[in-house]
Tab-separated table of C-alpha atoms and ligand atoms in Angstrom:
chain	number	residue	atom	x	y	z
A	1	MET	CA	147.796	4.842	-63.345
A	2	THR	CA	145.425	2.405	-64.984
A	3	VAL	CA	142.005	1.295	-63.798
A	4	THR	CA	140.768	-1.700	-65.757
A	5	ALA	CA	137.259	-2.977	-65.221
A	6	VAL	CA	136.628	-6.587	-66.180
A	7	ILE	CA	132.986	-7.245	-66.959
A	8	GLY	CA	130.991	-10.233	-68.195
A	9	SER	CA	129.221	-9.637	-71.498
A	10	GLN	CA	126.634	-12.423	-71.236
A	11	TRP	CA	124.760	-14.146	-68.373
A	12	GLY	CA	127.730	-14.789	-66.097
A	13	ASP	CA	130.387	-17.520	-66.064
A	14	GLU	CA	132.186	-16.052	-69.061
A	15	GLY	CA	135.550	-16.852	-67.474
A	16	LYS	CA	136.075	-13.593	-65.538
A	17	GLY	CA	137.968	-15.376	-62.758
A	18	LYS	CA	140.554	-16.732	-65.145
A	19	VAL	CA	140.949	-13.399	-66.917
A	20	VAL	CA	141.362	-11.433	-63.669
A	21	ASP	CA	143.952	-13.940	-62.435
A	22	TYR	CA	145.788	-13.521	-65.748
A	23	LEU	CA	145.679	-9.710	-65.744
A	24	ALA	CA	146.553	-9.356	-62.041
A	25	GLU	CA	150.271	-9.845	-62.636
A	26	HIS	CA	150.677	-6.211	-63.660
A	27	VAL	CA	148.475	-4.455	-61.118
A	28	ASP	CA	148.658	-3.293	-57.506
A	29	TYR	CA	145.026	-3.601	-56.412
A	30	VAL	CA	142.230	-5.972	-57.410
A	31	ALA	CA	138.747	-5.114	-56.169
A	32	ARG	CA	135.493	-7.042	-56.172
A	33	PHE	CA	132.767	-4.413	-56.287
A	34	ASN	CA	129.401	-6.099	-56.718
A	35	GLY	CA	127.330	-9.200	-56.068
A	36	GLY	CA	128.086	-11.666	-53.333
A	37	ASN	CA	128.850	-15.321	-52.920
A	38	ASN	CA	126.375	-16.180	-55.653
A	39	ALA	CA	129.440	-15.661	-57.866
A	40	GLY	CA	131.702	-18.590	-58.619
A	41	HIS	CA	134.964	-17.720	-60.321
A	42	THR	CA	137.264	-20.529	-61.402
A	43	VAL	CA	140.990	-19.949	-61.251
A	44	ILE	CA	143.584	-22.520	-62.264
A	45	ASN	CA	147.211	-21.577	-61.691
A	46	GLU	CA	150.411	-22.708	-59.943
A	47	PHE	CA	148.605	-22.789	-56.557
A	48	GLY	CA	145.937	-25.229	-57.761
A	49	THR	CA	142.309	-25.105	-58.856
A	50	PHE	CA	139.955	-22.755	-57.003
A	51	LYS	CA	136.287	-21.831	-57.148
A	52	ILE	CA	136.239	-18.407	-55.546
A	53	HIS	CA	133.064	-16.702	-54.374
A	54	LEU	CA	134.136	-13.512	-52.574
A	55	VAL	CA	137.876	-12.873	-52.493
A	56	PRO	CA	139.073	-11.144	-55.698
A	57	SER	CA	140.452	-13.634	-58.234
A	58	GLY	CA	143.586	-11.502	-58.561
A	59	ILE	CA	144.769	-12.346	-55.021
A	60	PHE	CA	147.176	-15.007	-56.329
A	61	ALA	CA	149.572	-12.358	-57.626
A	62	LYS	CA	151.934	-11.917	-54.677
A	63	ASN	CA	152.069	-8.134	-54.657
A	64	VAL	CA	148.401	-7.541	-55.174
A	65	ILE	CA	146.233	-5.993	-52.494
A	66	GLY	CA	142.743	-7.483	-52.630
A	67	LEU	CA	139.725	-5.337	-51.814
A	68	ILE	CA	136.119	-6.347	-51.190
A	69	GLY	CA	134.117	-3.182	-51.686
A	70	GLY	CA	131.054	-1.881	-49.888
A	71	GLY	CA	128.854	-2.973	-52.807
A	72	VAL	CA	129.519	-6.662	-52.117
A	73	VAL	CA	127.188	-8.685	-49.892
A	74	ILE	CA	128.937	-11.243	-47.732
A	75	ASP	CA	128.003	-14.536	-46.166
A	76	PRO	CA	130.624	-14.530	-43.380
A	77	ARG	CA	130.857	-18.311	-43.214
A	78	VAL	CA	131.732	-18.492	-46.919
A	79	LEU	CA	134.261	-15.675	-46.540
A	80	ILE	CA	135.978	-17.297	-43.553
A	81	GLU	CA	136.176	-20.662	-45.316
A	82	GLU	CA	137.599	-19.009	-48.411
A	83	ILE	CA	140.280	-17.115	-46.471
A	84	GLU	CA	141.274	-20.329	-44.665
A	85	MET	CA	141.336	-22.258	-47.915
A	86	LEU	CA	143.570	-19.668	-49.608
A	87	ASN	CA	145.944	-19.482	-46.660
A	88	LYS	CA	146.183	-23.268	-46.574
A	89	ALA	CA	147.087	-23.241	-50.268
A	90	HIS	CA	149.953	-20.829	-49.397
A	91	VAL	CA	148.366	-17.893	-51.208
A	92	GLY	CA	148.789	-15.864	-48.009
A	93	VAL	CA	146.022	-13.278	-47.863
A	94	ASP	CA	146.696	-11.871	-44.383
A	95	GLY	CA	147.788	-8.237	-44.439
A	96	ARG	CA	146.742	-7.765	-48.081
A	97	LEU	CA	143.020	-8.486	-48.129
A	98	TRP	CA	140.777	-5.671	-46.952
A	99	ILE	CA	137.026	-5.699	-46.580
A	100	SER	CA	134.872	-2.608	-46.467
A	101	PRO	CA	133.013	-2.085	-43.172
A	102	ARG	CA	130.175	-0.823	-45.369
A	103	SER	CA	129.545	-4.206	-46.957
A	104	HIS	CA	126.299	-5.868	-45.930
A	105	LEU	CA	126.018	-9.253	-44.275
A	106	ILE	CA	123.909	-12.094	-45.551
A	107	MET	CA	121.973	-13.297	-42.513
A	108	PRO	CA	120.380	-16.746	-42.046
A	109	TYR	CA	116.910	-15.251	-42.620
A	110	HIS	CA	117.982	-13.944	-46.042
A	111	LYS	CA	118.776	-17.471	-47.172
A	112	ILE	CA	115.522	-18.848	-45.754
A	113	LEU	CA	113.484	-16.075	-47.410
A	114	ASP	CA	115.275	-16.614	-50.730
A	115	GLY	CA	114.061	-20.228	-50.709
A	116	LEU	CA	110.547	-19.382	-49.525
A	117	TYR	CA	110.086	-16.660	-52.176
A	118	GLU	CA	111.299	-19.000	-54.886
A	119	GLN	CA	108.870	-21.678	-53.730
A	120	ALA	CA	106.026	-19.166	-53.628
A	121	LYS	CA	106.790	-18.026	-57.194
A	122	GLY	CA	106.444	-21.622	-58.429
A	123	GLU	CA	106.681	-21.774	-62.224
A	124	GLY	CA	107.817	-18.139	-62.338
A	125	ALA	CA	110.776	-18.749	-60.019
A	126	THR	CA	114.085	-17.070	-60.947
A	127	GLY	CA	116.170	-20.138	-60.189
A	128	THR	CA	118.360	-18.269	-57.715
A	129	THR	CA	121.464	-19.697	-56.094
A	130	LEU	CA	119.557	-19.674	-52.753
A	131	ARG	CA	122.401	-17.720	-51.176
A	132	GLY	CA	120.079	-14.949	-49.888
A	133	ILE	CA	121.217	-12.405	-52.495
A	134	GLY	CA	117.858	-10.866	-53.473
A	135	PRO	CA	116.658	-10.524	-49.848
A	136	VAL	CA	119.932	-8.988	-48.575
A	137	PHE	CA	119.964	-6.372	-51.348
A	138	ALA	CA	116.280	-5.673	-50.670
A	139	ASP	CA	117.183	-5.035	-47.012
A	140	LYS	CA	120.080	-2.827	-48.043
A	141	VAL	CA	117.948	-0.461	-50.115
A	142	SER	CA	115.062	-0.504	-47.639
A	143	TYR	CA	117.383	0.457	-44.725
A	144	ASN	CA	117.031	-2.894	-42.982
A	145	GLY	CA	120.517	-4.234	-43.612
A	146	ILE	CA	123.298	-5.152	-41.190
A	147	ARG	CA	126.847	-4.074	-42.001
A	148	TRP	CA	130.231	-4.967	-40.539
A	149	SER	CA	130.451	-1.459	-39.061
A	150	ASP	CA	127.407	-2.255	-36.876
A	151	PHE	CA	129.593	-4.531	-34.730
A	152	THR	CA	131.634	-1.575	-33.471
A	153	SER	CA	128.669	-0.250	-31.462
A	154	ASP	CA	125.524	-1.786	-30.033
A	155	ALA	CA	123.869	-1.268	-33.424
A	156	PHE	CA	124.387	-4.920	-34.339
A	157	GLU	CA	122.301	-6.291	-31.487
A	158	SER	CA	119.563	-3.673	-31.613
A	159	ARG	CA	119.201	-3.868	-35.388
A	160	LEU	CA	119.325	-7.660	-35.402
A	161	LYS	CA	116.587	-7.835	-32.754
A	162	VAL	CA	114.218	-5.725	-34.849
A	163	GLN	CA	115.043	-7.585	-38.050
A	164	MET	CA	114.569	-10.990	-36.481
A	165	GLU	CA	111.154	-10.055	-35.139
A	166	LEU	CA	110.144	-8.836	-38.583
A	167	LYS	CA	111.685	-11.668	-40.528
A	168	ASN	CA	110.389	-14.403	-38.229
A	169	LYS	CA	106.851	-13.131	-38.819
A	170	ILE	CA	107.304	-13.427	-42.585
A	171	ILE	CA	109.029	-16.805	-42.303
A	172	ILE	CA	106.221	-18.227	-40.160
A	173	ALA	CA	103.564	-16.807	-42.515
A	174	LEU	CA	105.269	-18.652	-45.373
A	175	ASP	CA	105.364	-21.909	-43.368
A	176	GLY	CA	109.077	-21.672	-42.673
A	177	GLN	CA	110.992	-22.422	-39.480
A	178	ALA	CA	111.508	-19.366	-37.219
A	179	LEU	CA	115.077	-18.538	-36.113
A	180	LYS	CA	116.320	-17.957	-32.544
A	181	TYR	CA	117.744	-14.490	-31.864
A	182	ASN	CA	120.393	-15.627	-29.344
A	183	GLU	CA	121.759	-18.268	-31.670
A	184	VAL	CA	122.040	-15.928	-34.652
A	185	ARG	CA	123.584	-13.175	-32.500
A	186	ASP	CA	126.233	-15.482	-31.015
A	187	LEU	CA	127.071	-17.069	-34.359
A	188	TYR	CA	127.508	-13.711	-36.076
A	189	ARG	CA	129.527	-12.314	-33.167
A	190	SER	CA	131.905	-15.254	-33.565
A	191	TYR	CA	132.100	-14.592	-37.332
A	192	TYR	CA	132.892	-10.938	-36.668
A	193	GLU	CA	135.803	-11.857	-34.373
A	194	LYS	CA	137.334	-13.901	-37.217
A	195	VAL	CA	136.744	-11.328	-39.960
A	196	LYS	CA	137.690	-8.265	-37.862
A	197	PRO	CA	141.411	-8.312	-38.795
A	198	TYR	CA	140.475	-7.872	-42.465
A	199	ILE	CA	137.982	-5.026	-42.030
A	200	GLN	CA	139.267	-1.599	-42.904
A	201	GLU	CA	137.708	1.504	-44.444
A	202	LEU	CA	138.878	1.397	-48.077
A	203	PHE	CA	138.452	5.097	-48.845
A	204	SER	CA	141.918	6.357	-47.944
A	205	LEU	CA	143.577	3.228	-49.294
A	206	VAL	CA	142.007	3.704	-52.715
A	207	GLN	CA	142.540	7.472	-52.737
A	208	ALA	CA	146.227	7.064	-51.863
A	209	GLY	CA	146.592	4.406	-54.569
A	210	LEU	CA	145.033	6.628	-57.215
A	211	LYS	CA	147.206	9.554	-56.158
A	212	ALA	CA	150.349	7.415	-56.313
A	213	GLY	CA	149.476	6.299	-59.853
A	214	LYS	CA	148.907	2.659	-58.923
A	215	ASN	CA	147.197	0.173	-61.219
A	216	PHE	CA	143.764	-1.178	-60.343
A	217	LEU	CA	141.727	-4.080	-61.640
A	218	LEU	CA	137.997	-4.093	-60.931
A	219	GLU	CA	136.473	-7.548	-60.968
A	220	GLN	CA	132.791	-7.742	-61.707
A	221	ALA	CA	130.715	-10.661	-60.584
A	222	MET	CA	127.763	-11.877	-62.685
A	223	GLY	CA	127.222	-10.758	-66.271
A	224	THR	CA	125.618	-7.757	-67.957
A	225	PHE	CA	122.323	-9.549	-68.599
A	226	LEU	CA	121.864	-10.407	-64.916
A	227	ASP	CA	121.792	-6.680	-64.074
A	228	THR	CA	118.516	-5.616	-62.450
A	229	ASP	CA	118.096	-2.637	-64.813
A	230	TRP	CA	119.541	-3.796	-68.117
A	231	GLY	CA	119.308	-7.542	-67.738
A	232	THR	CA	116.473	-9.921	-68.412
A	233	TYR	CA	114.395	-8.799	-65.410
A	234	PRO	CA	112.989	-10.517	-63.302
A	235	PHE	CA	115.427	-13.309	-64.178
A	236	VAL	CA	118.396	-11.360	-62.875
A	237	THR	CA	120.407	-10.796	-59.714
A	238	ALA	CA	121.188	-7.721	-57.601
A	239	TRP	CA	124.264	-5.450	-57.372
A	240	ALA	CA	125.634	-1.929	-56.847
A	241	GLY	CA	127.942	-0.040	-59.269
A	242	ASP	CA	131.173	1.930	-59.022
A	243	PRO	CA	131.883	5.544	-60.093
A	244	PRO	CA	133.480	5.373	-63.548
A	245	ARG	CA	135.584	8.534	-63.606
A	246	TYR	CA	138.977	6.861	-63.213
A	247	ILE	CA	138.368	3.855	-65.380
A	248	THR	CA	140.910	3.730	-68.198
A	249	SER	CA	139.761	0.543	-69.934
A	250	VAL	CA	136.898	-1.894	-69.796
A	251	VAL	CA	137.616	-5.506	-70.692
A	252	GLY	CA	134.541	-7.432	-71.793
A	253	VAL	CA	134.836	-11.142	-71.120
A	254	THR	CA	132.915	-13.055	-73.787
A	255	LYS	CA	132.520	-16.788	-73.935
A	256	ALA	CA	132.798	-18.187	-77.467
A	257	TYR	CA	129.284	-19.597	-76.984
A	258	THR	CA	126.602	-18.750	-74.403
A	259	THR	CA	125.586	-20.248	-71.071
A	260	ARG	CA	123.035	-19.373	-68.440
A	261	VAL	CA	122.144	-20.882	-65.053
A	262	GLY	CA	118.628	-20.537	-63.657
A	263	ALA	CA	115.439	-19.417	-65.380
A	264	GLY	CA	114.878	-16.685	-67.967
A	265	PRO	CA	115.339	-16.110	-71.671
A	266	LEU	CA	118.348	-17.471	-73.520
A	267	PRO	CA	117.475	-16.714	-77.155
A	268	SER	CA	120.176	-18.832	-78.801
A	269	GLU	CA	119.595	-21.800	-76.465
A	270	ILE	CA	120.256	-25.324	-77.728
A	271	HIS	CA	117.335	-27.274	-76.320
A	272	ASP	CA	118.205	-30.744	-77.576
A	273	THR	CA	120.393	-32.074	-74.761
A	274	SER	CA	121.187	-35.237	-76.724
A	275	THR	CA	123.196	-33.404	-79.385
A	276	GLU	CA	126.972	-33.482	-79.589
A	277	VAL	CA	127.117	-29.681	-79.432
A	278	TYR	CA	125.190	-29.651	-76.178
A	279	GLU	CA	127.617	-32.136	-74.666
A	280	GLN	CA	130.555	-30.129	-75.886
A	281	PHE	CA	129.237	-26.873	-74.360
A	282	ALA	CA	127.740	-28.271	-71.133
A	283	GLU	CA	129.297	-27.013	-67.900
A	284	VAL	CA	128.718	-27.461	-64.191
A	285	ALA	CA	127.965	-24.226	-62.299
A	286	ALA	CA	130.822	-23.201	-59.973
A	287	THR	CA	128.550	-22.117	-57.090
A	288	THR	CA	125.555	-24.437	-57.118
A	289	GLY	CA	126.756	-27.433	-59.126
A	290	ARG	CA	123.750	-27.093	-61.440
A	291	ILE	CA	124.177	-27.867	-65.147
A	292	ARG	CA	124.419	-24.665	-67.151
A	293	ARG	CA	122.022	-24.116	-70.039
A	294	VAL	CA	123.916	-23.607	-73.302
A	295	GLY	CA	123.491	-21.816	-76.607
A	296	TRP	CA	125.329	-20.471	-79.646
A	297	LEU	CA	127.191	-17.184	-79.449
A	298	ASP	CA	124.672	-14.334	-79.569
A	299	LEU	CA	126.292	-11.235	-81.036
A	300	GLU	CA	123.257	-9.048	-80.354
A	301	ILE	CA	123.838	-9.723	-76.650
A	302	VAL	CA	127.583	-9.070	-76.802
A	303	ARG	CA	127.090	-5.903	-78.885
A	304	THR	CA	124.599	-4.579	-76.319
A	305	ALA	CA	126.966	-5.334	-73.424
A	306	VAL	CA	129.805	-3.542	-75.219
A	307	LEU	CA	127.675	-0.424	-75.673
A	308	LEU	CA	126.192	-0.477	-72.162
A	309	SER	CA	129.532	-0.676	-70.356
A	310	GLY	CA	131.750	1.116	-72.853
A	311	VAL	CA	133.857	-1.996	-73.412
A	312	THR	CA	137.182	-1.075	-74.987
A	313	GLU	CA	138.541	-4.572	-75.701
A	314	LEU	CA	137.309	-8.115	-75.540
A	315	CYS	CA	138.755	-11.236	-74.025
A	316	LEU	CA	137.225	-14.155	-75.887
A	317	THR	CA	137.216	-17.245	-73.671
A	318	LYS	CA	136.746	-20.943	-74.395
A	319	LEU	CA	137.503	-20.804	-78.104
A	320	ASP	CA	139.075	-24.256	-77.642
A	321	VAL	CA	135.670	-25.690	-76.762
A	322	LEU	CA	134.441	-25.096	-80.327
A	323	SER	CA	137.170	-27.294	-81.864
A	324	GLY	CA	135.817	-30.305	-83.731
A	325	LEU	CA	132.457	-28.790	-84.682
A	326	LYS	CA	131.719	-29.114	-88.404
A	327	ASP	CA	129.639	-25.958	-88.478
A	328	ILE	CA	129.247	-23.198	-85.925
A	329	GLN	CA	126.113	-21.080	-85.668
A	330	VAL	CA	126.355	-17.453	-84.615
A	331	CYS	CA	123.323	-15.294	-83.935
A	332	VAL	CA	123.852	-11.985	-85.714
A	333	GLY	CA	120.516	-10.283	-84.992
A	334	TYR	CA	116.857	-10.568	-83.975
A	335	LYS	CA	113.578	-10.197	-85.858
A	336	LEU	CA	110.067	-9.809	-84.503
A	337	ASN	CA	107.069	-10.011	-86.838
A	338	GLY	CA	109.447	-9.761	-89.785
A	339	LYS	CA	111.095	-6.538	-88.542
A	340	ASP	CA	114.634	-6.091	-87.199
A	341	VAL	CA	114.659	-5.580	-83.419
A	342	THR	CA	117.417	-5.165	-80.874
A	343	TYR	CA	117.769	-6.443	-77.311
A	344	VAL	CA	116.519	-3.197	-75.795
A	345	ASP	CA	113.335	-3.141	-77.928
A	346	VAL	CA	111.831	-6.084	-76.053
A	347	ASP	CA	111.523	-7.168	-72.424
A	348	SER	CA	112.319	-10.626	-71.041
A	349	TYR	CA	109.029	-12.062	-72.185
A	350	GLY	CA	109.384	-10.486	-75.634
A	351	LEU	CA	112.886	-11.921	-75.900
A	352	ASP	CA	111.361	-15.391	-75.782
A	353	LYS	CA	109.435	-14.557	-78.949
A	354	VAL	CA	112.151	-13.057	-81.165
A	355	GLU	CA	113.309	-14.936	-84.215
A	356	LEU	CA	117.066	-15.315	-84.429
A	357	VAL	CA	119.064	-14.591	-87.551
A	358	TYR	CA	121.968	-17.035	-87.707
A	359	LYS	CA	125.131	-17.096	-89.718
A	360	THR	CA	126.794	-20.473	-90.241
A	361	ILE	CA	130.571	-20.523	-89.974
A	362	LYS	CA	132.816	-23.393	-90.977
A	363	GLY	CA	134.374	-25.081	-87.956
A	364	TRP	CA	137.912	-26.416	-87.468
A	365	LYS	CA	139.161	-29.850	-86.478
A	366	GLU	CA	142.464	-28.953	-84.864
A	367	ASP	CA	142.999	-28.988	-81.109
A	368	ILE	CA	143.951	-25.366	-80.375
A	369	SER	CA	144.623	-25.734	-76.658
A	370	LYS	CA	148.397	-25.438	-77.150
A	371	ALA	CA	148.245	-22.382	-79.403
A	372	LYS	CA	150.417	-19.536	-78.132
A	373	ASN	CA	149.934	-16.953	-80.885
A	374	PHE	CA	147.038	-15.824	-83.013
A	375	ASP	CA	148.862	-17.136	-86.071
A	376	ASP	CA	148.957	-20.648	-84.577
A	377	LEU	CA	145.150	-20.800	-84.944
A	378	PRO	CA	143.474	-22.459	-87.940
A	379	ALA	CA	142.062	-20.014	-90.525
A	380	GLU	CA	138.457	-20.829	-89.525
A	381	ALA	CA	139.143	-19.975	-85.862
A	382	LYS	CA	140.743	-16.698	-86.925
A	383	ASP	CA	137.679	-15.951	-89.059
A	384	TYR	CA	135.455	-16.565	-86.032
A	385	VAL	CA	137.433	-14.013	-84.013
A	386	THR	CA	137.331	-11.482	-86.855
A	387	LEU	CA	133.585	-11.928	-87.261
A	388	ILE	CA	133.095	-11.044	-83.573
A	389	GLU	CA	135.359	-8.003	-83.784
A	390	GLU	CA	133.533	-6.678	-86.820
A	391	ALA	CA	130.101	-7.277	-85.327
A	392	VAL	CA	130.769	-5.544	-82.012
A	393	ASP	CA	133.360	-3.032	-83.186
A	394	VAL	CA	136.016	-3.604	-80.511
A	395	PRO	CA	139.229	-5.610	-80.810
A	396	VAL	CA	139.634	-9.081	-79.330
A	397	LYS	CA	142.860	-8.614	-77.408
A	398	TRP	CA	143.028	-11.954	-75.593
A	399	ILE	CA	141.795	-15.417	-76.523
A	400	GLY	CA	141.308	-18.227	-74.026
A	401	VAL	CA	142.254	-21.682	-75.296
A	402	GLY	CA	142.067	-23.576	-71.992
A	403	PRO	CA	141.057	-23.072	-68.348
A	404	GLU	CA	144.585	-22.517	-67.016
A	405	ARG	CA	146.023	-19.024	-66.590
A	406	GLU	CA	148.690	-19.636	-69.227
A	407	ALA	CA	146.248	-20.927	-71.842
A	408	THR	CA	145.740	-17.402	-73.111
A	409	ILE	CA	146.730	-15.863	-76.432
A	410	ARG	CA	147.613	-12.188	-76.317
A	411	ARG	CA	147.332	-10.232	-79.559
B	1	LIG	P1	133.295	-16.680	-64.124
B	1	LIG	O1	132.143	-16.786	-63.188
B	1	LIG	O2	133.055	-15.663	-65.210
B	1	LIG	O3	134.611	-16.467	-63.441
B	1	LIG	O4	133.383	-18.078	-64.879
B	1	LIG	P2	133.305	-19.563	-64.209
B	1	LIG	O5	134.589	-19.847	-63.544
B	1	LIG	O6	132.061	-19.696	-63.409
B	1	LIG	O7	133.079	-20.446	-65.508
B	1	LIG	C1	134.000	-20.453	-66.563
B	1	LIG	C2	134.495	-21.892	-66.788
B	1	LIG	O8	135.244	-21.920	-67.972
B	1	LIG	C3	135.408	-22.379	-65.693
B	1	LIG	O9	135.251	-23.765	-65.578
B	1	LIG	C4	136.798	-22.035	-66.242
B	1	LIG	O10	137.816	-22.876	-65.715
B	1	LIG	C5	136.586	-22.290	-67.695
B	1	LIG	N1	137.400	-21.482	-68.621
B	1	LIG	C6	137.689	-20.153	-68.578
B	1	LIG	N2	138.346	-19.773	-69.691
B	1	LIG	C7	138.487	-20.886	-70.455
B	1	LIG	C8	139.042	-21.137	-71.759
B	1	LIG	O11	139.552	-20.249	-72.453
B	1	LIG	N3	138.960	-22.434	-72.217
B	1	LIG	C9	138.391	-23.443	-71.505
B	1	LIG	N4	138.351	-24.657	-72.016
B	1	LIG	N5	137.864	-23.229	-70.276
B	1	LIG	C10	137.887	-21.973	-69.784
B	2	LIG	P1	129.433	-15.364	-61.821
B	2	LIG	O1	130.086	-14.203	-61.111
B	2	LIG	C1	125.808	-17.177	-63.458
B	2	LIG	C2	122.008	-16.129	-61.571
B	2	LIG	C3	121.352	-17.308	-60.872
B	2	LIG	C4	119.885	-16.934	-61.071
B	2	LIG	C5	119.907	-15.408	-60.922
B	2	LIG	C6	119.509	-14.904	-59.539
B	2	LIG	O2	129.991	-16.681	-61.440
B	2	LIG	O3	129.383	-15.103	-63.284
B	2	LIG	P2	120.779	-15.001	-57.195
B	2	LIG	O4	121.112	-16.175	-56.322
B	2	LIG	O5	121.963	-14.187	-57.593
B	2	LIG	O6	119.659	-14.157	-56.635
B	2	LIG	O7	120.167	-15.669	-58.539
B	2	LIG	O8	121.232	-15.007	-61.202
B	2	LIG	N1	123.409	-15.863	-61.164
B	2	LIG	C7	124.482	-16.244	-61.866
B	2	LIG	N2	124.572	-16.987	-62.984
B	2	LIG	N3	126.931	-16.702	-62.890
B	2	LIG	C8	126.856	-15.946	-61.777
B	2	LIG	O9	127.936	-15.361	-61.233
B	2	LIG	C9	125.587	-15.719	-61.181
B	2	LIG	N4	125.154	-15.065	-60.093
B	2	LIG	C10	123.818	-15.145	-60.096
B	2	LIG	O10	121.677	-18.525	-61.483
B	2	LIG	O11	119.475	-17.239	-62.370
B	3	LIG	MG1	130.871	-18.231	-62.424
């Protein structure tokens, strides 16, 4: 039995989707355990190109059973569209995708409140995806949430009625448009009818799998520094964790540079958008279509993520994107008022003030996108990988040299 957790070591979008799709070939179960459809995981394989928000990225492996755990928050419309899209692409998810009845539903008022809170925060806005994530998690922990299991009794209607009265009052106070109870009830009832065949308590399924020595892959959404406790609060997102007892390895997915979407500190940010490096690193966000902010690789961030999650091996993604740069900067540490500081010594606002210590590495000219083995890489690219391994003290076991599943070097 193996249980491999795949986690993002930066601010999300490290390439987790691709890595999970790659690793899924050898496992029996792939579970999404946190976040919601604020996630956007890109998978490129023999079925096509997909931006997946809720269904585990490992679902493309034919024998895999996909699980959406109780910690995930779900916008039913997005889930239904995703299931239909995957079935249309002949991925065939019916009978092997199971959703926990404990997972909470994102309701229309969560999305409205997300937007109204962001507006009210003005300059201090988080830059959320406006998918209702913060408000649905707030409802979950304050006992105001609605779960799939509520549809099996009259709990759905009675709970919705109370919530809509409450939420409409807040919406109106913030100059928003009130929602109609009957419309929301009927819409969500129709969603439930479509999702019902996929809802199943996961407890016995997981327990039986563990007992039978099956292999599990746990797919995290978001990245370490978007965590509400350890991330750059309040510029973070919300999630719930998993018990770690059975985890046999933790794969940290690290992008060869850094990106971030939304507001908040990004210490190694490249601010000059007219530079060649900026153009080379720039990406479009998979969920919102916003342009991602970019920066050099920040080893203080990766080192912290490795320690926080007990990462046992790294998958370095997007090394190919660095090709052609004359010099590559890598942040190797922080200073504040002339003294060495670490990520945990400062808060989000302090992080904006730290001075970065950079190391300059010689770049390489060669296109590495066809490289199959570590030895196919130019010496400078190998040095870059070694520098990361030495700085964070875990081996780089996989290297991404392109967005497709196969564009992966295994060491
Ligand atoms: P996730 O949220 O962590 O799954 O990452 P996203 O899918 O949001 O963003 C990662 C982007 O990088 C996507 O466009 C991927 O197709 C792409 N990608 C992943 N790994 C590699 C790689 O090794 N090389 C290149 N060039 N692109 C990659
Ligand atoms: P994946 O799984 C990058 C960011 C948003 C915003 C903050 C809060 O694709 O790596 P939210 O809508 O979640 O309340 O927004 O969190 N964010 C992500 N950034 N990748 C993600 O997911 C993200 N999920 C949330 O941009 O700054
Ligand atoms: Mg993403």
